[in-house]
PDB file of C-alpha atoms in Angstrom:
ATOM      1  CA  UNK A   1      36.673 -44.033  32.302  1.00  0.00           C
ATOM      2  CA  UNK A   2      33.230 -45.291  31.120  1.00  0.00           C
ATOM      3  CA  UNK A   3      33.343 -47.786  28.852  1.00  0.00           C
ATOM      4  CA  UNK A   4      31.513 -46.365  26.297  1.00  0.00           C
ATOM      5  CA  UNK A   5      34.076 -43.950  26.051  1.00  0.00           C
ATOM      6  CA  UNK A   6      37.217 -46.347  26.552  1.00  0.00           C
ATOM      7  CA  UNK A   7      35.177 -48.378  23.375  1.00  0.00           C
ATOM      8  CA  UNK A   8      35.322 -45.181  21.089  1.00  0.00           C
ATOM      9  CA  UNK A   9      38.993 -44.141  22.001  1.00  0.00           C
ATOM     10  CA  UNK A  10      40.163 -47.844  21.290  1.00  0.00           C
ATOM     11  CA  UNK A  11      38.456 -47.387  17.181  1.00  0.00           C
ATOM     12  CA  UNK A  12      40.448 -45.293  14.709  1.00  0.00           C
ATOM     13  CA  UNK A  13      37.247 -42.890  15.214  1.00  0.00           C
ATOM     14  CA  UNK A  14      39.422 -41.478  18.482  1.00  0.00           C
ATOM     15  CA  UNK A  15      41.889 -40.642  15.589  1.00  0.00           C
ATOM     16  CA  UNK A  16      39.412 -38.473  13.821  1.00  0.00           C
ATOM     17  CA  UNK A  17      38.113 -36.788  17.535  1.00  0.00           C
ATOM     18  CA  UNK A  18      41.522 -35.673  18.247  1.00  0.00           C
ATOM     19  CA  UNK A  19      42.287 -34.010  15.328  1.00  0.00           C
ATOM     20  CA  UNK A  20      38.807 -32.180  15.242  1.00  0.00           C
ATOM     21  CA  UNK A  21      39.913 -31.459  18.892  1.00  0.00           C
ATOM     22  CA  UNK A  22      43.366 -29.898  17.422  1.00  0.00           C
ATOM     23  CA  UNK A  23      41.728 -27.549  15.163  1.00  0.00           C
ATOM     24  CA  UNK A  24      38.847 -26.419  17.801  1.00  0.00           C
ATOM     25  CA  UNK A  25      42.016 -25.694  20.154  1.00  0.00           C
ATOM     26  CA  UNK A  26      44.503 -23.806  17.321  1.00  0.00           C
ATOM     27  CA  UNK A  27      41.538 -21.643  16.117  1.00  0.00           C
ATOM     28  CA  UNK A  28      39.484 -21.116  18.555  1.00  0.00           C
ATOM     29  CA  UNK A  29      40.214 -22.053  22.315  1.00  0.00           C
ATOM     30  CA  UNK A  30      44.168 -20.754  21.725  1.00  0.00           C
ATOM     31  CA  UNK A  31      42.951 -17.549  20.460  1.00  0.00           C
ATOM     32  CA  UNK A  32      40.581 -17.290  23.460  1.00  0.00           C
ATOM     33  CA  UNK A  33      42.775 -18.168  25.884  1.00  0.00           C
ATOM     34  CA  UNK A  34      44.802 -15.261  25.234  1.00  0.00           C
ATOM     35  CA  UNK A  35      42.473 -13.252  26.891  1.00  0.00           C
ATOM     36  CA  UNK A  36      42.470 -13.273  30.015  1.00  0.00           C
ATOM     37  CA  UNK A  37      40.035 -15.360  31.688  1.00  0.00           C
ATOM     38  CA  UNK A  38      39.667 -17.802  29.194  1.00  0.00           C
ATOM     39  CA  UNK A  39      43.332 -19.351  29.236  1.00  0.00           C
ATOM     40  CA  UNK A  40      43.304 -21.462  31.799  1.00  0.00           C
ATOM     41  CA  UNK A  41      39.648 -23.185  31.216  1.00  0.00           C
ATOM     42  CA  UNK A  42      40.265 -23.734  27.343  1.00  0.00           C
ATOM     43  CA  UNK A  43      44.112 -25.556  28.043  1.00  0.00           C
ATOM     44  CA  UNK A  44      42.514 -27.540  31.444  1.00  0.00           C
ATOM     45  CA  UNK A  45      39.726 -28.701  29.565  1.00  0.00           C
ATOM     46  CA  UNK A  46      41.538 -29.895  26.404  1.00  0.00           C
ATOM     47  CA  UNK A  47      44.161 -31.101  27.888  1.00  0.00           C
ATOM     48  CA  UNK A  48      42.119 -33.704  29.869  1.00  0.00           C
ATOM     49  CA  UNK A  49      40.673 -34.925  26.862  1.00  0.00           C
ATOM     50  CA  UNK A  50      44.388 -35.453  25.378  1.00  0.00           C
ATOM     51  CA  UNK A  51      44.614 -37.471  28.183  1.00  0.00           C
ATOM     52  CA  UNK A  52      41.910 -39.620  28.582  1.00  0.00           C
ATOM     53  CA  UNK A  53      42.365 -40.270  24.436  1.00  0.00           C
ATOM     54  CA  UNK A  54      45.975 -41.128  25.162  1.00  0.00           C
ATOM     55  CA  UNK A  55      45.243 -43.275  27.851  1.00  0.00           C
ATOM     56  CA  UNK A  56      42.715 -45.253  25.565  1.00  0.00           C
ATOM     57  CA  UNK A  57      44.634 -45.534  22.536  1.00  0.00           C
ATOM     58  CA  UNK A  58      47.685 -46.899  24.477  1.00  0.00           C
ATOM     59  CA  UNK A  59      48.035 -50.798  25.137  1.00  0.00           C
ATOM     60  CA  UNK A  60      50.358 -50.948  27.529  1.00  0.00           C
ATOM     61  CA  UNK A  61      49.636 -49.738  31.216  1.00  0.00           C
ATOM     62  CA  UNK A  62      53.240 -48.914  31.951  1.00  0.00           C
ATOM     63  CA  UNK A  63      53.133 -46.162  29.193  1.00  0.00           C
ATOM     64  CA  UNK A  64      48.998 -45.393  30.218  1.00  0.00           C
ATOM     65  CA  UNK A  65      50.851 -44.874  33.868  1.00  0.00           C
ATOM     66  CA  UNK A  66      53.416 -42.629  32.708  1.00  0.00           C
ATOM     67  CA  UNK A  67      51.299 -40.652  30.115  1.00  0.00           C
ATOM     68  CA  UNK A  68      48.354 -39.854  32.429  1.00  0.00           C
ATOM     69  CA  UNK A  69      51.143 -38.690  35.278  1.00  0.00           C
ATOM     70  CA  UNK A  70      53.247 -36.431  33.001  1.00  0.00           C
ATOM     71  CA  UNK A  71      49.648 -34.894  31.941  1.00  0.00           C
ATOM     72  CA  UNK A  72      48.349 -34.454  35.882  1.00  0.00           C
ATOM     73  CA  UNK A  73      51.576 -33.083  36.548  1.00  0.00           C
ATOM     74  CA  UNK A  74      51.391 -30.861  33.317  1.00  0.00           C
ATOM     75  CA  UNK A  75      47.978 -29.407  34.223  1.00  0.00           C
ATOM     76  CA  UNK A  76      48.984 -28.905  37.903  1.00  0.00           C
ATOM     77  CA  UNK A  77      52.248 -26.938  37.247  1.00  0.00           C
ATOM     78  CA  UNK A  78      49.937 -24.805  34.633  1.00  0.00           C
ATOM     79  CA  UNK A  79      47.815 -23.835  37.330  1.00  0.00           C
ATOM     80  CA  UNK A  80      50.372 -22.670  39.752  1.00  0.00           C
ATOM     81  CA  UNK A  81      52.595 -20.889  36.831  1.00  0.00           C
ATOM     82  CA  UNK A  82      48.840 -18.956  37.009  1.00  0.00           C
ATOM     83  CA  UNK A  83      48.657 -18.395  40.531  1.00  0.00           C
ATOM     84  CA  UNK A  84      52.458 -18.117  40.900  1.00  0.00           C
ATOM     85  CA  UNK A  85      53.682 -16.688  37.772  1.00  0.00           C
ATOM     86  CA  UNK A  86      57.602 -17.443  38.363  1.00  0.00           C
ATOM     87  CA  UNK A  87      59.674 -18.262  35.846  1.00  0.00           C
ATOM     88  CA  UNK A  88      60.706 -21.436  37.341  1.00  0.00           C
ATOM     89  CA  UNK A  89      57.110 -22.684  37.595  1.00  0.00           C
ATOM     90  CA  UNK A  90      56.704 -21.179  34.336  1.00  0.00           C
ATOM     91  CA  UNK A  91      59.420 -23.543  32.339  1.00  0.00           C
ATOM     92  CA  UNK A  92      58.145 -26.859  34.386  1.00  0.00           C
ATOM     93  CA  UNK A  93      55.059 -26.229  33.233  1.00  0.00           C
ATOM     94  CA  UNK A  94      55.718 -25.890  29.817  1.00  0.00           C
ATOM     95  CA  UNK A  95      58.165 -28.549  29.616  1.00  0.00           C
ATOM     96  CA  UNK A  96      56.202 -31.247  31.297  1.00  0.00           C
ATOM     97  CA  UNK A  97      53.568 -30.226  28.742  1.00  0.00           C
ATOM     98  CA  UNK A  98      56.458 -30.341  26.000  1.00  0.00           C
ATOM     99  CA  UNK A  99      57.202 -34.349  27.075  1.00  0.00           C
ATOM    100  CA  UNK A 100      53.742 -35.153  27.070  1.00  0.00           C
ATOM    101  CA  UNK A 101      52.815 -33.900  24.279  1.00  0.00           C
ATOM    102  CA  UNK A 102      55.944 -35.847  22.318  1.00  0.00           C
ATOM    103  CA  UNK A 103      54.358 -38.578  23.924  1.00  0.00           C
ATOM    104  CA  UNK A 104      51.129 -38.254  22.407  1.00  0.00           C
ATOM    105  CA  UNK A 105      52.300 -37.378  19.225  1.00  0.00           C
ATOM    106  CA  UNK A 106      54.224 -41.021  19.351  1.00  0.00           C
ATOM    107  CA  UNK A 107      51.238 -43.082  20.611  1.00  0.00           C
ATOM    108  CA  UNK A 108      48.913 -41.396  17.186  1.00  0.00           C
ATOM    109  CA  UNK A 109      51.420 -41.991  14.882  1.00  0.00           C
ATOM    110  CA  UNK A 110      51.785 -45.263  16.142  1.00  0.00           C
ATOM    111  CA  UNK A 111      48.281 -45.673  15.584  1.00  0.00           C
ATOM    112  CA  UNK A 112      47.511 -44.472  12.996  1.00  0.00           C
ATOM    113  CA  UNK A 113      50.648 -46.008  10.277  1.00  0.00           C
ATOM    114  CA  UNK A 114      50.234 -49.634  12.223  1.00  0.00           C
ATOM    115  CA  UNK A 115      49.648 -52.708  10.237  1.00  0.00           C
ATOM    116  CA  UNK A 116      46.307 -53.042   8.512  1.00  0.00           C
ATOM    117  CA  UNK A 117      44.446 -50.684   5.815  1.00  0.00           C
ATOM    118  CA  UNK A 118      44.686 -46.940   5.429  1.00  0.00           C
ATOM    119  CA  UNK A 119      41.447 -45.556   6.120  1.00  0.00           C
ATOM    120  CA  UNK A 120      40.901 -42.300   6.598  1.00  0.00           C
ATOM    121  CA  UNK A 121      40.430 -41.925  10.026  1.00  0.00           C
ATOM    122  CA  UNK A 122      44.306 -43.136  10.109  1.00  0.00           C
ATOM    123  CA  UNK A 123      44.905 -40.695   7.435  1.00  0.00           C
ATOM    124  CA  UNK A 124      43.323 -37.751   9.747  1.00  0.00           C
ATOM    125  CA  UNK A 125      45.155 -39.216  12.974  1.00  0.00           C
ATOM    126  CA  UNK A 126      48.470 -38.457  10.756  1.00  0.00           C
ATOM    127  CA  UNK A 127      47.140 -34.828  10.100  1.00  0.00           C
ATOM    128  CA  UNK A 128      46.769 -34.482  14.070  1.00  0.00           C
ATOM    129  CA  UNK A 129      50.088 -35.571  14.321  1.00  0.00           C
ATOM    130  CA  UNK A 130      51.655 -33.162  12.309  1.00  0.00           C
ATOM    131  CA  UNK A 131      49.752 -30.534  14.239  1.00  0.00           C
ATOM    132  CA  UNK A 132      50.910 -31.426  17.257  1.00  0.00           C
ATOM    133  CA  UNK A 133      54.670 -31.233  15.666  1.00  0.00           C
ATOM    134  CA  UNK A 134      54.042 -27.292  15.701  1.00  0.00           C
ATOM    135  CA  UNK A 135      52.819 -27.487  19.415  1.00  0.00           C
ATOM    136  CA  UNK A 136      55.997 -29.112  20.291  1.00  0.00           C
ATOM    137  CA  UNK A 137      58.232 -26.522  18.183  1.00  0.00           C
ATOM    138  CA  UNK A 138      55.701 -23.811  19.823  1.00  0.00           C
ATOM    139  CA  UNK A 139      56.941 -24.907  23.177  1.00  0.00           C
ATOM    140  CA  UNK A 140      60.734 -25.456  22.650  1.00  0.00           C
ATOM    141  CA  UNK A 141      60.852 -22.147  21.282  1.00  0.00           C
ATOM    142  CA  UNK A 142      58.997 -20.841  24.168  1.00  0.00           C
ATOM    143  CA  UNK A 143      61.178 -22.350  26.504  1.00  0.00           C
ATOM    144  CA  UNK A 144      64.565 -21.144  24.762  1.00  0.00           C
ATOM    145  CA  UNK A 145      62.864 -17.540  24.446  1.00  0.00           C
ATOM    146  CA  UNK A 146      62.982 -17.638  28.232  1.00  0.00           C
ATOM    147  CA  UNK A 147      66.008 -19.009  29.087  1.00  0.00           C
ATOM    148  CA  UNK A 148      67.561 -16.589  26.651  1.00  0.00           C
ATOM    149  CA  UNK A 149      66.397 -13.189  26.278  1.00  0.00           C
ATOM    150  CA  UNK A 150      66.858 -12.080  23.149  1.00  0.00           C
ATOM    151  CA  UNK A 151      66.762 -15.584  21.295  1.00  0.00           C
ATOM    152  CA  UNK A 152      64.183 -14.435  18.562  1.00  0.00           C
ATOM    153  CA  UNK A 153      64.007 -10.997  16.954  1.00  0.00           C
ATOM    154  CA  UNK A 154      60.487  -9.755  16.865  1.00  0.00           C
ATOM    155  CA  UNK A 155      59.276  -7.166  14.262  1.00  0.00           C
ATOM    156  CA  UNK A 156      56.520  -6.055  16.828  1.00  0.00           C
ATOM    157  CA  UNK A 157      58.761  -6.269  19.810  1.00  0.00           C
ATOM    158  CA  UNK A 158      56.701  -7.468  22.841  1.00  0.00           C
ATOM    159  CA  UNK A 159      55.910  -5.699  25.595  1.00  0.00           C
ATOM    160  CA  UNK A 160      58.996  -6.884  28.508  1.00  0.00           C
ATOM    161  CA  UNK A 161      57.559  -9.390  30.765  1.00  0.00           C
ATOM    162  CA  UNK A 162      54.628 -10.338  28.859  1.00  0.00           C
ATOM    163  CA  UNK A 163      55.481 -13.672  28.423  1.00  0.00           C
ATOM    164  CA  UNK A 164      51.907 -14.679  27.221  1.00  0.00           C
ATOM    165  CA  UNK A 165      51.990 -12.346  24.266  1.00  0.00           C
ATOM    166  CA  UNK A 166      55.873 -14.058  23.156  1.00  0.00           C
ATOM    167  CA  UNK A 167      54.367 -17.292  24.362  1.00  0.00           C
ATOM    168  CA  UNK A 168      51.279 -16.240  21.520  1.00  0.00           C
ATOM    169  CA  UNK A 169      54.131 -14.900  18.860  1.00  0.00           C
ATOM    170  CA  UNK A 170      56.062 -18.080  18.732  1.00  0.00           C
ATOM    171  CA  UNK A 171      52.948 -19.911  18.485  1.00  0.00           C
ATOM    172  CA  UNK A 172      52.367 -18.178  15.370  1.00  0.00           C
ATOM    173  CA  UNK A 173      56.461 -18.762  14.501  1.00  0.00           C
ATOM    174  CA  UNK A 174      56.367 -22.257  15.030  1.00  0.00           C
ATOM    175  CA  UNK A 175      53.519 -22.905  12.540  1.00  0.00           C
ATOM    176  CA  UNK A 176      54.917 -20.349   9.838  1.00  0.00           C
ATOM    177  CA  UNK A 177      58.176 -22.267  10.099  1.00  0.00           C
ATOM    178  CA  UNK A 178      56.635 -25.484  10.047  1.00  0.00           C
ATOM    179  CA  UNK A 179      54.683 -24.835   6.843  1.00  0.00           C
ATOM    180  CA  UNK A 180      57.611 -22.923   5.533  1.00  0.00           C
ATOM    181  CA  UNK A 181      55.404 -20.267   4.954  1.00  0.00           C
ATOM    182  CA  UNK A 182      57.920 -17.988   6.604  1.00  0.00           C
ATOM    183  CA  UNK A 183      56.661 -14.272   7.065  1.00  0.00           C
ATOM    184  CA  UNK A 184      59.769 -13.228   8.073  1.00  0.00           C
ATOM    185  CA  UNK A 185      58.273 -10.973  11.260  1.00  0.00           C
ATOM    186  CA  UNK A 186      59.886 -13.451  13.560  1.00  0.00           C
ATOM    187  CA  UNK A 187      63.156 -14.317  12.778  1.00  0.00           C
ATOM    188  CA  UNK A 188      65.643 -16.870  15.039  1.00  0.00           C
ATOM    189  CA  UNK A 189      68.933 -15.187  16.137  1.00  0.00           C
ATOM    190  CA  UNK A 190      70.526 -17.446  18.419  1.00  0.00           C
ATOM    191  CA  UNK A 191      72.067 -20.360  17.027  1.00  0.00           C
ATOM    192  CA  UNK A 192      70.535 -22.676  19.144  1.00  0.00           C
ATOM    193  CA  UNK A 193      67.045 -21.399  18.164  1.00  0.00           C
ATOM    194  CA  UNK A 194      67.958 -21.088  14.776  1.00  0.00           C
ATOM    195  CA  UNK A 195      69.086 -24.845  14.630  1.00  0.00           C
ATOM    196  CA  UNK A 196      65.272 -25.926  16.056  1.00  0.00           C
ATOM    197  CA  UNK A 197      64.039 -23.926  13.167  1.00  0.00           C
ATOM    198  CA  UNK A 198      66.327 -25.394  10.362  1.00  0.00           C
ATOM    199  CA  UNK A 199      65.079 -28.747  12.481  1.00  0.00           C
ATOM    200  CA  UNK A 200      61.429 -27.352  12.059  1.00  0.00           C
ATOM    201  CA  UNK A 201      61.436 -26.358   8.772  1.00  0.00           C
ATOM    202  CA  UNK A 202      62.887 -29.585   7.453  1.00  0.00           C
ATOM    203  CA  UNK A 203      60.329 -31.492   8.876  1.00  0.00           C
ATOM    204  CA  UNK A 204      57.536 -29.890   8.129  1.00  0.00           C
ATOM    205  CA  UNK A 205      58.655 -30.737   4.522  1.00  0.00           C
ATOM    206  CA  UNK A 206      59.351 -34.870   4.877  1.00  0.00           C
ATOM    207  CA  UNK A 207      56.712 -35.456   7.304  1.00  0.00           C
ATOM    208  CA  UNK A 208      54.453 -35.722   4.193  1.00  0.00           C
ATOM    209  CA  UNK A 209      56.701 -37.269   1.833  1.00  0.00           C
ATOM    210  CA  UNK A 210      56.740 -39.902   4.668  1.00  0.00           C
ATOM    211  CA  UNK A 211      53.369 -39.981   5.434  1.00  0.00           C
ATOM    212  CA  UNK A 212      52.418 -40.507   2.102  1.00  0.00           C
ATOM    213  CA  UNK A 213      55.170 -43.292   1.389  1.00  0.00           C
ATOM    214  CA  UNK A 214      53.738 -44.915   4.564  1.00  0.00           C
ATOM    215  CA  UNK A 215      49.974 -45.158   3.636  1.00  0.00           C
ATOM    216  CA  UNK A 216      50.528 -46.057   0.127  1.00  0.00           C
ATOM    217  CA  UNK A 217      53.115 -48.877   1.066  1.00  0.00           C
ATOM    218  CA  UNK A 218      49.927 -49.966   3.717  1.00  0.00           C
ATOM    219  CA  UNK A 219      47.361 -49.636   0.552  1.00  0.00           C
ATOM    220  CA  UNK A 220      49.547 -52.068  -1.471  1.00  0.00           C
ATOM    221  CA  UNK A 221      49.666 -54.631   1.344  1.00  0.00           C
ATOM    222  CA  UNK A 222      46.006 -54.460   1.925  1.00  0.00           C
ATOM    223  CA  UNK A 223      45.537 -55.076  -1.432  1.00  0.00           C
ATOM    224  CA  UNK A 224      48.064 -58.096  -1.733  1.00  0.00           C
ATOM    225  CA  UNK A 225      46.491 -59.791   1.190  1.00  0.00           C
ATOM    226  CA  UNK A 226      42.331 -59.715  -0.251  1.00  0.00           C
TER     227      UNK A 226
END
């Protein structure tokens, strides 16, 4: 990696870049790359930019190791679930994506509620967190949906075998559960599904409470120390 680029990742500016990165992916590249064409491009792309932010941000190389391998390995499998669209290739590829995106999700928070003040690029690193807490619901629900048919009750049933359009749906689910917005168009039946979105659901509502605890504990002790 250049260094100019290993300098910015290292700054709580990388905190800010990846959750500008989020949104451009959640309304705009996911979108797109349910057409078609523009799938695989938008998801290779970002994804290597997860990476080489996650490899920056880290300070230990064991962790940079595993990190940038579960990513390569991520990417690779979603390329052959394209050119090989079986279902086993299909759940490796989304759960190697699930762990590594768990594991980014540790290394920002990590960053971004350390010791030290609470400035606002920590404050948007926490935001990007709690975005990538509906990825990660996205793709557990994703994976259950395949492993058992009939897991979620759609009101616009999808068409059988399109997995990208269910893939889309609970996309959609995860982030109306997480927000407890709730539509009620997708609705959990079995229990195990229904127990990720009780799971979900709860913390979409203390991940705030926490958040907020967290960065006003760090204000005080900022404070204390000048």
């Amino acid at each position: 990696m250049p260094p100019y680029l290993n300098r910015l990742w290292a700054t709580d500016f990388a905190l800010t870049s990846l959750l500008v990165l989020l949104l451009l992916y959640i309304f705009i590249a996911y979108p797109l790359g349910q057409v078609g064409s523009f799938r695989l491009p938008t998801t290779t792309f970002f994804s290597l930019i997860l990476i080489s932010g996650t490899i920056a941000v880290s300070r230990n190389r064991i962790f940079r190791t595993l990190v940038l391998s579960w990513g390569l390995l991520a990417i690779i499998f979603t390329w052959v679930q394209h050119l090989f669209p079986q279902q086993i290739f299909i759940l490796a590829a989304n759960g190697l994506a699930l762990f590594f995106l768990l594991l980014l999700t540790f290394l920002i928070l990590h960053q971004a509620l350390r010791e030290g003040p609470a400035t606002s690029h920590r404050i948007m690193g926490a935001v990007a967190a709690y975005l990538l807490l509906g990825m990660i619901w996205s793709l557990a629900y994703y994976l259950i949906a395949l492993l058992v048919p009939g897991a979620f009750f759609f009101q616009k049933s999808p068409v059988l075998g399109d997995v990208e359009s269910i893939q889309a749906q609970l996309f959609y689910f995860s982030f109306t559960t997480l927000t407890t917005i709730g539509y009620g168009d997708i609705a959990p039946v079995h229990p195990l599904a229904r127990m990720l979105g009780i799971l979900e659901g709860i913390t979409g509502q203390l991940f705030p409470v926490i958040l907020i605890a967290r960065l006003v504990a760090l204000h005080v002790q900022t404070r204390e120390k000048v």
